[in-house]
GROMACS .gro file of C-alpha atoms in nm:
model
  384
    1MET     CA    1   6.218  -2.260  -0.309
    2MET     CA    2   6.227  -2.079   0.040
    3ASN     CA    3   6.115  -1.752  -0.080
    4LYS     CA    4   5.778  -1.822  -0.122
    5TRP     CA    5   5.724  -1.817   0.304
    6LEU     CA    6   6.073  -1.653   0.371
    7ASN     CA    7   6.052  -1.377   0.246
    8VAL     CA    8   5.919  -1.001   0.365
    9ARG     CA    9   5.608  -0.978   0.334
   10ALA     CA   10   5.570  -1.348   0.436
   11VAL     CA   11   5.744  -1.451   0.701
   12THR     CA   12   5.478  -1.209   0.919
   13GLN     CA   13   5.248  -1.562   0.920
   14PHE     CA   14   5.487  -1.623   1.142
   15ASP     CA   15   5.415  -1.400   1.433
   16LYS     CA   16   5.252  -1.519   1.675
   17LEU     CA   17   5.433  -1.849   1.677
   18LEU     CA   18   5.721  -1.629   1.726
   19GLU     CA   19   5.451  -1.433   2.015
   20HIS     CA   20   5.416  -1.785   2.176
   21GLN     CA   21   5.733  -1.908   2.164
   22THR     CA   22   5.854  -1.593   2.287
   23GLN     CA   23   5.601  -1.620   2.589
   24ARG     CA   24   5.695  -2.025   2.668
   25LEU     CA   25   6.104  -1.981   2.701
   26LEU     CA   26   5.990  -1.587   2.933
   27HIS     CA   27   5.861  -1.874   3.181
   28ARG     CA   28   6.063  -2.092   3.168
   29LEU     CA   29   6.352  -1.887   3.258
   30LEU     CA   30   6.114  -1.807   3.526
   31LYS     CA   31   6.153  -2.155   3.651
   32THR     CA   32   6.537  -2.107   3.616
   33SER     CA   33   6.547  -1.776   3.798
   34THR     CA   34   6.492  -1.943   4.086
   35GLN     CA   35   6.701  -2.219   4.119
   36SER     CA   36   7.081  -2.201   4.222
   37GLY     CA   37   7.317  -2.153   3.990
   38ALA     CA   38   7.014  -2.009   3.769
   39PHE     CA   39   7.230  -1.864   3.459
   40GLU     CA   40   7.376  -2.202   3.395
   41GLY     CA   41   7.028  -2.288   3.251
   42VAL     CA   42   6.951  -2.003   2.998
   43GLU     CA   43   7.210  -2.102   2.763
   44HIS     CA   44   6.997  -2.410   2.716
   45GLU     CA   45   6.674  -2.214   2.789
   46PHE     CA   46   6.768  -2.042   2.419
   47LEU     CA   47   6.837  -2.327   2.272
   48PHE     CA   48   6.592  -2.488   2.356
   49ALA     CA   49   6.284  -2.192   2.223
   50MET     CA   50   6.482  -2.173   1.931
   51ALA     CA   51   6.539  -2.619   1.795
   52SER     CA   52   6.067  -2.542   1.897
   53THR     CA   53   6.032  -2.260   1.703
   54MET     CA   54   6.220  -2.438   1.406
   55LEU     CA   55   6.057  -2.740   1.400
   56ARG     CA   56   5.742  -2.594   1.426
   57LEU     CA   57   5.776  -2.343   1.128
   58GLY     CA   58   5.988  -2.664   0.923
   59TYR     CA   59   5.811  -2.949   1.018
   60GLY     CA   60   5.497  -2.830   1.309
   61TYR     CA   61   5.622  -3.098   1.546
   62ARG     CA   62   5.509  -2.948   1.882
   63LEU     CA   63   5.800  -3.029   2.123
   64GLU     CA   64   5.787  -3.067   2.449
   65SER     CA   65   6.010  -3.258   2.616
   66GLU     CA   66   6.423  -3.166   2.660
   67ASP     CA   67   6.465  -3.634   2.554
   68ASP     CA   68   6.297  -3.565   2.323
   69PRO     CA   69   6.523  -3.842   2.108
   70PHE     CA   70   6.458  -3.533   1.768
   71PHE     CA   71   6.527  -3.236   1.982
   72THR     CA   72   6.844  -3.489   2.096
   73ASP     CA   73   6.927  -3.594   1.810
   74ALA     CA   74   6.947  -3.297   1.561
   75GLN     CA   75   7.173  -3.079   1.815
   76LEU     CA   76   7.414  -3.365   1.880
   77THR     CA   77   7.357  -3.329   1.460
   78PHE     CA   78   7.456  -2.993   1.417
   79ASP     CA   79   7.725  -2.942   1.679
   80ARG     CA   80   7.928  -3.213   1.452
   81ILE     CA   81   7.871  -2.983   1.180
   82VAL     CA   82   8.023  -2.669   1.314
   83GLU     CA   83   8.231  -2.846   1.442
   84SER     CA   84   8.359  -2.979   1.147
   85MET     CA   85   8.327  -2.647   0.895
   86MET     CA   86   8.595  -2.514   1.141
   87PHE     CA   87   8.912  -2.593   0.905
   88THR     CA   88   9.167  -2.597   1.209
   89ASN     CA   89   8.943  -2.893   1.380
   90PHE     CA   90   8.990  -3.126   1.056
   91TYR     CA   91   9.336  -3.117   0.858
   92VAL     CA   92   9.156  -3.224   0.566
   93ASN     CA   93   9.020  -2.847   0.543
   94ILE     CA   94   9.344  -2.693   0.489
   95PHE     CA   95   9.531  -2.959   0.298
   96PRO     CA   96   9.207  -3.153   0.012
   97ALA     CA   97   9.446  -3.327  -0.053
   98LEU     CA   98   9.474  -3.577   0.217
   99THR     CA   99   9.092  -3.670   0.104
  100TYR     CA  100   9.301  -3.923  -0.124
  101ILE     CA  101   9.439  -4.108   0.150
  102PRO     CA  102   9.287  -4.481   0.164
  103GLU     CA  103   9.113  -4.511   0.533
  104TRP     CA  104   9.403  -4.865   0.672
  105PHE     CA  105   9.649  -4.557   0.634
  106PRO     CA  106   9.806  -4.415   1.000
  107GLY     CA  107   9.635  -4.063   1.093
  108THR     CA  108   9.288  -4.081   0.925
  109GLY     CA  109   9.024  -4.169   1.218
  110TRP     CA  110   8.895  -3.834   1.075
  111LYS     CA  111   8.723  -4.020   0.819
  112ARG     CA  112   8.607  -4.251   1.028
  113THR     CA  113   8.445  -3.999   1.146
  114GLY     CA  114   8.359  -3.797   0.896
  115HIS     CA  115   8.141  -4.194   0.820
  116GLU     CA  116   7.970  -4.130   1.141
  117TRP     CA  117   7.841  -3.802   1.202
  118ARG     CA  118   7.717  -3.807   0.787
  119ARG     CA  119   7.553  -4.137   0.899
  120HIS     CA  120   7.406  -4.017   1.191
  121ARG     CA  121   7.300  -3.646   1.013
  122TRP     CA  122   7.122  -3.847   0.771
  123GLU     CA  123   6.925  -4.112   0.996
  124THR     CA  124   6.851  -3.800   1.203
  125LEU     CA  125   6.688  -3.590   0.889
  126ARG     CA  126   6.537  -3.859   0.702
  127ALA     CA  127   6.400  -3.974   1.074
  128LEU     CA  128   6.220  -3.570   1.129
  129TYR     CA  129   6.126  -3.536   0.730
  130GLU     CA  130   5.949  -3.929   0.731
  131TRP     CA  131   5.758  -3.773   1.075
  132THR     CA  132   5.498  -3.486   0.856
  133LYS     CA  133   5.512  -3.694   0.573
  134ARG     CA  134   5.296  -3.998   0.783
  135GLN     CA  135   5.181  -3.609   0.849
  136VAL     CA  136   5.046  -3.480   0.547
  137LYS     CA  137   4.908  -3.858   0.445
  138ALA     CA  138   4.745  -3.887   0.720
  139GLY     CA  139   4.526  -3.549   0.692
  140THR     CA  140   4.743  -3.425   1.027
  141ALA     CA  141   4.949  -3.255   1.014
  142GLU     CA  142   4.992  -2.921   1.177
  143PRO     CA  143   5.099  -2.568   0.928
  144SER     CA  144   5.459  -2.580   0.846
  145ILE     CA  145   5.682  -2.555   0.532
  146LEU     CA  146   5.763  -2.880   0.491
  147LYS     CA  147   5.386  -2.955   0.449
  148HIS     CA  148   5.322  -2.667   0.228
  149LEU     CA  149   5.660  -2.816   0.044
  150LEU     CA  150   5.526  -3.154  -0.024
  151GLU     CA  151   5.182  -3.078  -0.059
  152ASP     CA  152   5.295  -2.873  -0.378
  153ASP     CA  153   5.285  -3.104  -0.647
  154GLU     CA  154   5.418  -2.856  -0.899
  155LEU     CA  155   5.723  -2.834  -0.732
  156ILE     CA  156   5.831  -3.133  -0.707
  157ALA     CA  157   5.738  -3.169  -1.033
  158GLY     CA  158   5.984  -3.482  -1.297
  159LEU     CA  159   6.136  -3.516  -0.932
  160THR     CA  160   6.150  -3.909  -0.873
  161PRO     CA  161   6.031  -4.049  -0.545
  162GLU     CA  162   6.415  -4.095  -0.453
  163GLU     CA  163   6.500  -3.759  -0.545
  164ARG     CA  164   6.231  -3.538  -0.387
  165ASP     CA  165   6.282  -3.656  -0.063
  166GLU     CA  166   6.651  -3.623  -0.111
  167ARG     CA  167   6.560  -3.218  -0.153
  168LEU     CA  168   6.362  -3.245   0.124
  169ALA     CA  169   6.460  -3.410   0.421
  170GLU     CA  170   6.771  -3.211   0.301
  171LEU     CA  171   6.541  -2.891   0.268
  172SER     CA  172   6.325  -2.872   0.560
  173VAL     CA  173   6.640  -2.967   0.824
  174SER     CA  174   6.898  -2.709   0.660
  175LEU     CA  175   6.631  -2.476   0.810
  176TYR     CA  176   6.630  -2.611   1.191
  177GLY     CA  177   7.040  -2.578   1.129
  178GLY     CA  178   7.046  -2.310   0.989
  179GLY     CA  179   6.794  -2.120   1.266
  180THR     CA  180   6.911  -2.289   1.576
  181GLU     CA  181   7.206  -2.242   1.746
  182THR     CA  182   7.209  -1.917   1.559
  183THR     CA  183   6.952  -1.747   1.721
  184SER     CA  184   6.950  -1.875   1.994
  185ALA     CA  185   7.392  -1.780   1.986
  186THR     CA  186   7.325  -1.437   1.975
  187LEU     CA  187   7.064  -1.419   2.246
  188MET     CA  188   7.334  -1.561   2.443
  189LYS     CA  189   7.566  -1.226   2.317
  190PHE     CA  190   7.259  -1.001   2.363
  191VAL     CA  191   7.224  -1.047   2.800
  192ALA     CA  192   7.603  -1.038   2.753
  193ALA     CA  193   7.609  -0.714   2.544
  194MET     CA  194   7.371  -0.558   2.840
  195VAL     CA  195   7.544  -0.708   3.131
  196LEU     CA  196   7.824  -0.517   3.009
  197ASN     CA  197   7.661  -0.193   2.958
  198PRO     CA  198   7.363  -0.122   3.147
  199ASP     CA  199   7.387   0.237   3.014
  200VAL     CA  200   7.210   0.045   2.670
  201HIS     CA  201   7.061  -0.216   2.825
  202SER     CA  202   6.882   0.051   3.046
  203LYS     CA  203   6.777   0.287   2.760
  204ALA     CA  204   6.610   0.006   2.563
  205GLN     CA  205   6.429  -0.107   2.870
  206GLN     CA  206   6.330   0.289   2.899
  207GLU     CA  207   6.213   0.248   2.477
  208ILE     CA  208   6.006  -0.080   2.560
  209ASP     CA  209   5.791   0.117   2.898
  210ALA     CA  210   5.720   0.444   2.746
  211ILE     CA  211   5.612   0.256   2.440
  212VAL     CA  212   5.466  -0.069   2.549
  213GLY     CA  213   5.469   0.041   2.869
  214PRO     CA  214   5.562  -0.114   3.232
  215LEU     CA  215   5.317  -0.416   3.240
  216ALA     CA  216   5.292  -0.550   2.887
  217LEU     CA  217   5.472  -0.762   2.684
  218PRO     CA  218   5.657  -0.642   2.274
  219THR     CA  219   5.443  -0.738   2.030
  220MET     CA  220   5.536  -0.817   1.719
  221ALA     CA  221   5.305  -0.532   1.565
  222ASP     CA  222   5.534  -0.283   1.828
  223ARG     CA  223   5.858  -0.379   1.593
  224GLY     CA  224   5.808  -0.041   1.378
  225ARG     CA  225   5.782   0.196   1.660
  226LEU     CA  226   6.081   0.017   1.888
  227PRO     CA  227   6.363   0.235   1.747
  228TYR     CA  228   6.613   0.202   1.955
  229ILE     CA  229   6.507  -0.281   2.026
  230HIS     CA  230   6.591  -0.211   1.671
  231ASN     CA  231   6.938  -0.051   1.661
  232VAL     CA  232   6.965  -0.297   1.929
  233CYS     CA  233   6.971  -0.661   1.690
  234LEU     CA  234   7.159  -0.497   1.497
  235GLU     CA  235   7.420  -0.361   1.660
  236LEU     CA  236   7.402  -0.770   1.851
  237LEU     CA  237   7.489  -0.940   1.499
  238ARG     CA  238   7.758  -0.659   1.442
  239TRP     CA  239   7.929  -0.694   1.765
  240HIS     CA  240   7.992  -0.985   1.775
  241PRO     CA  241   7.873  -1.200   1.517
  242VAL     CA  242   7.822  -1.566   1.592
  243ALA     CA  243   7.989  -1.754   1.196
  244PRO     CA  244   8.257  -1.488   1.274
  245THR     CA  245   8.473  -1.682   0.998
  246GLY     CA  246   8.152  -1.694   0.758
  247ILE     CA  247   8.037  -2.026   0.570
  248PRO     CA  248   8.250  -2.171   0.327
  249HIS     CA  249   8.198  -2.100  -0.058
  250VAL     CA  250   8.347  -2.342  -0.351
  251CYS     CA  251   8.415  -2.136  -0.667
  252THR     CA  252   8.214  -2.350  -0.913
  253GLN     CA  253   8.502  -2.189  -1.245
  254ASP     CA  254   8.784  -1.984  -1.192
  255ASP     CA  255   8.732  -1.645  -1.161
  256THR     CA  256   8.865  -1.327  -1.084
  257TYR     CA  257   8.820  -1.055  -0.803
  258LYS     CA  258   8.942  -0.707  -0.757
  259GLY     CA  259   9.291  -0.794  -0.859
  260TYR     CA  260   9.278  -1.130  -0.766
  261ASP     CA  261   9.280  -1.466  -0.962
  262ILE     CA  262   9.090  -1.744  -0.790
  263GLN     CA  263   9.115  -2.096  -0.899
  264LYS     CA  264   8.779  -2.327  -1.019
  265GLY     CA  265   8.806  -2.489  -0.666
  266THR     CA  266   8.883  -2.233  -0.380
  267ILE     CA  267   8.735  -2.327  -0.057
  268MET     CA  268   8.638  -1.946   0.013
  269TYR     CA  269   8.618  -1.789   0.335
  270VAL     CA  270   8.494  -1.437   0.404
  271PHE     CA  271   8.566  -1.302   0.757
  272VAL     CA  272   8.301  -1.126   0.987
  273CYS     CA  273   8.520  -1.109   1.256
  274TRP     CA  274   8.849  -1.158   1.397
  275SER     CA  275   8.900  -1.328   1.781
  276ARG     CA  276   9.191  -1.482   1.860
  277ARG     CA  277   9.114  -1.799   1.803
  278THR     CA  278   9.148  -1.699   1.402
  279ARG     CA  279   9.441  -1.621   1.260
  280ILE     CA  280   9.487  -1.723   0.925
  281THR     CA  281   9.510  -1.482   0.634
  282LYS     CA  282   9.208  -1.309   0.549
  283PHE     CA  283   9.066  -1.251   0.200
  284VAL     CA  284   8.821  -0.928   0.266
  285ASP     CA  285   8.639  -0.651  -0.030
  286ASP     CA  286   9.007  -0.379  -0.020
  287ASN     CA  287   8.770  -0.192   0.140
  288CYS     CA  288   8.792  -0.329   0.466
  289HIS     CA  289   9.227  -0.337   0.467
  290PHE     CA  290   9.233  -0.663   0.540
  291LYS     CA  291   9.091  -0.657   0.899
  292ALA     CA  292   8.756  -0.805   1.007
  293ILE     CA  293   8.458  -0.696   0.826
  294SER     CA  294   8.323  -0.577   1.172
  295ARG     CA  295   8.581  -0.431   1.294
  296ASN     CA  296   8.681  -0.177   1.017
  297GLY     CA  297   8.745   0.113   1.238
  298ASP     CA  298   8.721   0.317   0.875
  299ILE     CA  299   8.343   0.137   0.890
  300TYR     CA  300   8.194   0.093   1.218
  301LYS     CA  301   8.358   0.379   1.473
  302ASN     CA  302   8.479   0.239   1.799
  303PRO     CA  303   8.401  -0.128   1.653
  304ASP     CA  304   8.502  -0.200   2.019
  305ALA     CA  305   8.204  -0.073   2.185
  306PHE     CA  306   7.830  -0.186   2.196
  307ASN     CA  307   7.681   0.133   2.064
  308PRO     CA  308   7.333   0.010   1.894
  309ASP     CA  309   7.305   0.409   1.793
  310ARG     CA  310   7.571   0.403   1.555
  311PHE     CA  311   7.274   0.284   1.370
  312VAL     CA  312   7.108   0.614   1.435
  313ASP     CA  313   7.332   0.725   1.096
  314LEU     CA  314   7.161   0.548   0.781
  315ASP     CA  315   7.499   0.574   0.674
  316VAL     CA  316   7.624   0.335   0.849
  317PRO     CA  317   7.572  -0.031   0.641
  318HIS     CA  318   7.466  -0.312   0.785
  319LEU     CA  319   7.715  -0.612   0.872
  320PRO     CA  320   7.690  -0.885   0.615
  321GLY     CA  321   7.600  -1.102   0.873
  322PHE     CA  322   7.332  -1.361   0.639
  323GLY     CA  323   7.577  -1.290   0.368
  324TRP     CA  324   7.577  -1.171  -0.047
  325GLY     CA  325   7.389  -1.209  -0.322
  326ARG     CA  326   7.196  -1.511  -0.419
  327ARG     CA  327   7.362  -1.730  -0.146
  328LYS     CA  328   7.218  -1.531   0.084
  329CYS     CA  329   7.049  -1.693   0.430
  330PRO     CA  330   6.694  -1.750   0.295
  331GLY     CA  331   6.574  -1.753   0.664
  332MET     CA  332   6.719  -1.401   0.803
  333HIS     CA  333   6.346  -1.216   0.770
  334PHE     CA  334   6.235  -1.485   1.010
  335ALA     CA  335   6.577  -1.494   1.217
  336GLU     CA  336   6.583  -1.138   1.252
  337SER     CA  337   6.141  -1.119   1.323
  338ALA     CA  338   6.300  -1.395   1.583
  339LEU     CA  339   6.587  -1.174   1.711
  340PHE     CA  340   6.322  -0.832   1.804
  341ILE     CA  341   6.032  -1.077   1.977
  342MET     CA  342   6.250  -1.194   2.181
  343VAL     CA  343   6.521  -0.940   2.263
  344SER     CA  344   6.262  -0.689   2.310
  345SER     CA  345   6.073  -0.976   2.540
  346LEU     CA  346   6.339  -1.063   2.763
  347LEU     CA  347   6.450  -0.639   2.791
  348ALA     CA  348   6.136  -0.609   2.940
  349SER     CA  349   6.093  -0.907   3.199
  350PHE     CA  350   6.437  -0.934   3.342
  351THR     CA  351   6.746  -0.749   3.488
  352PHE     CA  352   7.106  -0.876   3.401
  353THR     CA  353   7.322  -0.748   3.594
  354LYS     CA  354   7.675  -0.891   3.726
  355LYS     CA  355   7.773  -1.160   3.992
  356LEU     CA  356   8.009  -1.081   4.274
  357ASP     CA  357   8.193  -1.259   4.397
  358ASP     CA  358   8.281  -1.335   4.752
  359GLU     CA  359   8.444  -1.003   4.792
  360GLY     CA  360   8.170  -0.819   4.667
  361LYS     CA  361   8.359  -0.698   4.301
  362GLU     CA  362   8.159  -0.706   4.024
  363ILE     CA  363   8.264  -1.027   3.763
  364ILE     CA  364   8.341  -0.908   3.438
  365PRO     CA  365   8.250  -1.186   3.224
  366LYS     CA  366   8.434  -1.302   2.922
  367ILE     CA  367   8.407  -1.312   2.478
  368GLU     CA  368   8.647  -1.539   2.372
  369GLY     CA  369   8.697  -1.755   2.075
  370ALA     CA  370   8.538  -2.128   2.015
  371ALA     CA  371   8.644  -2.422   1.809
  372ASN     CA  372   8.385  -2.427   1.582
  373ALA     CA  373   8.278  -2.210   1.322
  374LEU     CA  374   7.953  -2.076   1.435
  375SER     CA  375   7.968  -1.870   1.748
  376LEU     CA  376   8.165  -1.700   1.945
  377TRP     CA  377   8.217  -1.881   2.325
  378VAL     CA  378   8.089  -1.633   2.605
  379ASP     CA  379   8.143  -1.737   3.032
  380PHE     CA  380   7.926  -1.607   3.185
  381THR     CA  381   8.067  -1.658   3.475
  382GLY     CA  382   8.031  -1.308   3.617
  383ILE     CA  383   7.619  -1.300   3.535
  384SER     CA  384   7.339  -1.347   3.818
   0.00000   0.00000   0.00000
């Protein structure tokens, strides 16, 4: 359903949107950089920029304020989603039989929490959906994927109004959730990578200065002319993936895979990355030798190093961070475009360096596992 607007050719229609949103991000970061403790606000600015981008793309909604209830409610909803997706946060994810324990039984507060989170999620996605629906009816809707879906009579033929509303509301909010947290988290990893690898930082800036010019910002038209920036983006997706535990899937029928008997109803995790806080048995392709995919030294030499040049060798595979087969993330091409324009523009505009402590020594930022299914946690105390 999404492929019509998000395939590799179709996403080019959103290039101007991405360039505009990136310029807004740069302006907001310039204001942030003049404040004391400047970097504390950078993570929020990345999140706000991607939220603004995805609300325009999905709903045609212009996000202007950090206090906008659409923004605050959506973020609360997806913070809860990524927390609940981490299997160790709720025992029911590990022991599904707990589902059948009645709510009055001691220790089942997680059930009430789940009901409340589900209610808030539905109210949030319904509010965004109804807003765009009213704009379409009034003839004032700006271009968006949801607007096109609502106007596609062939697509929604055969559905009752209730079925149409439920499916389109779920579809559009998943687009927002899939693009906001993931890309903003990757941008945080980008900053950490540049601080920890000044040689990569310098080489990337030199390419931009040589190809685009020292006084100009990159555009989407420059994408094919900046191969090193392209490889930086590939390495960002591999180095510390934002979904280190992958997205869990349920097997819908009995299956056999490379000698493993998988029963119907089995919850499958494919571990893309390995962190100290991710300590359960991994079920991955035999080629990984039971190591996390991104840390397989047989595929990625010196896997802990941030090395964009590894992808100069065309035989080195890209990390399947967007999934596999028909369940692959439908927004992957848009996400790759967003990552390119934001990374290249940040490099053209800023230099990221380590902060010094009171004794004049460099402070090294830390990257550790987070207590959710989405991303690793980065301690940027040492970044200025």
